Amino acid sequence: MTNLFQIKEEYLALLDEVRENDGIVTEELEKKLVITIENMREKCHAYRSYIVTLQGENNVIDDEIKRLQAIKKRNNNTIEYLNNKVLSVVIEHGAFMHENVTFTKRRSQYVKVEDVDSLPEEFKKIKVEANKKVITEHLKNGAEIHGCSLEDRESLVMR
């Protein structure tokens, strides 16, 4: 099966042949060019069909991930509820053992922060990110920013 790269190479070879022939396109060359162009179009259409199929599969996967995350959240809520029930028994009646399992409680400390913004700087972690929107505006207006540049990219549109 011929891939797009091979079809493109065949097409370019045919164009080289036209150039070598001083730009004259023979009937045979014209037929080959038409076939090569049609092959490219068919291959691109087949690729598009496969892309649409994969996008559909990804949508199904995303839905399944959401469904599984909901189940996981439900399970975690149930685990927390049951742990709290067992803990309340241990708090009320003390530690105990049942079928080789010891039920006890442990003390630990947890830091509760009510308002992160009111903390002094030494107690904060700051994640620094580039503000690409502002950088884009400045670069478009002719500013030079060390380590930044605008790059032109091409993306495929299939409708």
Phi, psi and omega in degrees: 000134182275133177263173183301322180298315180295318179297317179298317179297319177299317180297314179295324177296321177295320178295322175299321179298320178297315179299316180296335180268023179059034176082003180273126180258111179285166180298321179295316178297320180299317179297317180296319179298316180298316180297316181296316178297317180296321176300316179298316181297315179298317181294317178298320179295319178296318177299316180300316179300317180292321177300314179298320178298313180295322178297320177297317177299318178298322177297318178296318178298316178301317178297320180293322177299315178299318180297315180293323177296323178295319177296317180298317179298316179299316178298316179297321177297319179295317178301312180299317180299312181293320176301317179297322178296313180295319178300319180295327175294315180296319179296317184284321187246354180090174181294150177206167179236140177213122180047058177066014176244126178261129178253115178223177174242159180227143177264139176214169178244145181230134178270118177256123180248117183277323182218100182299323184296333182275356180286146171297154186304326183296343182256014181243148169255133181240127176261119182265129177230151176287136175271087188295331180295314180292319179300316179301313180301314181296316180296320178295331179273008174096001180289149174254125180237120183303127177085004181233144176204159175268132178243136174276132178234155176243140176227157185274138173240123177233121181236000000 
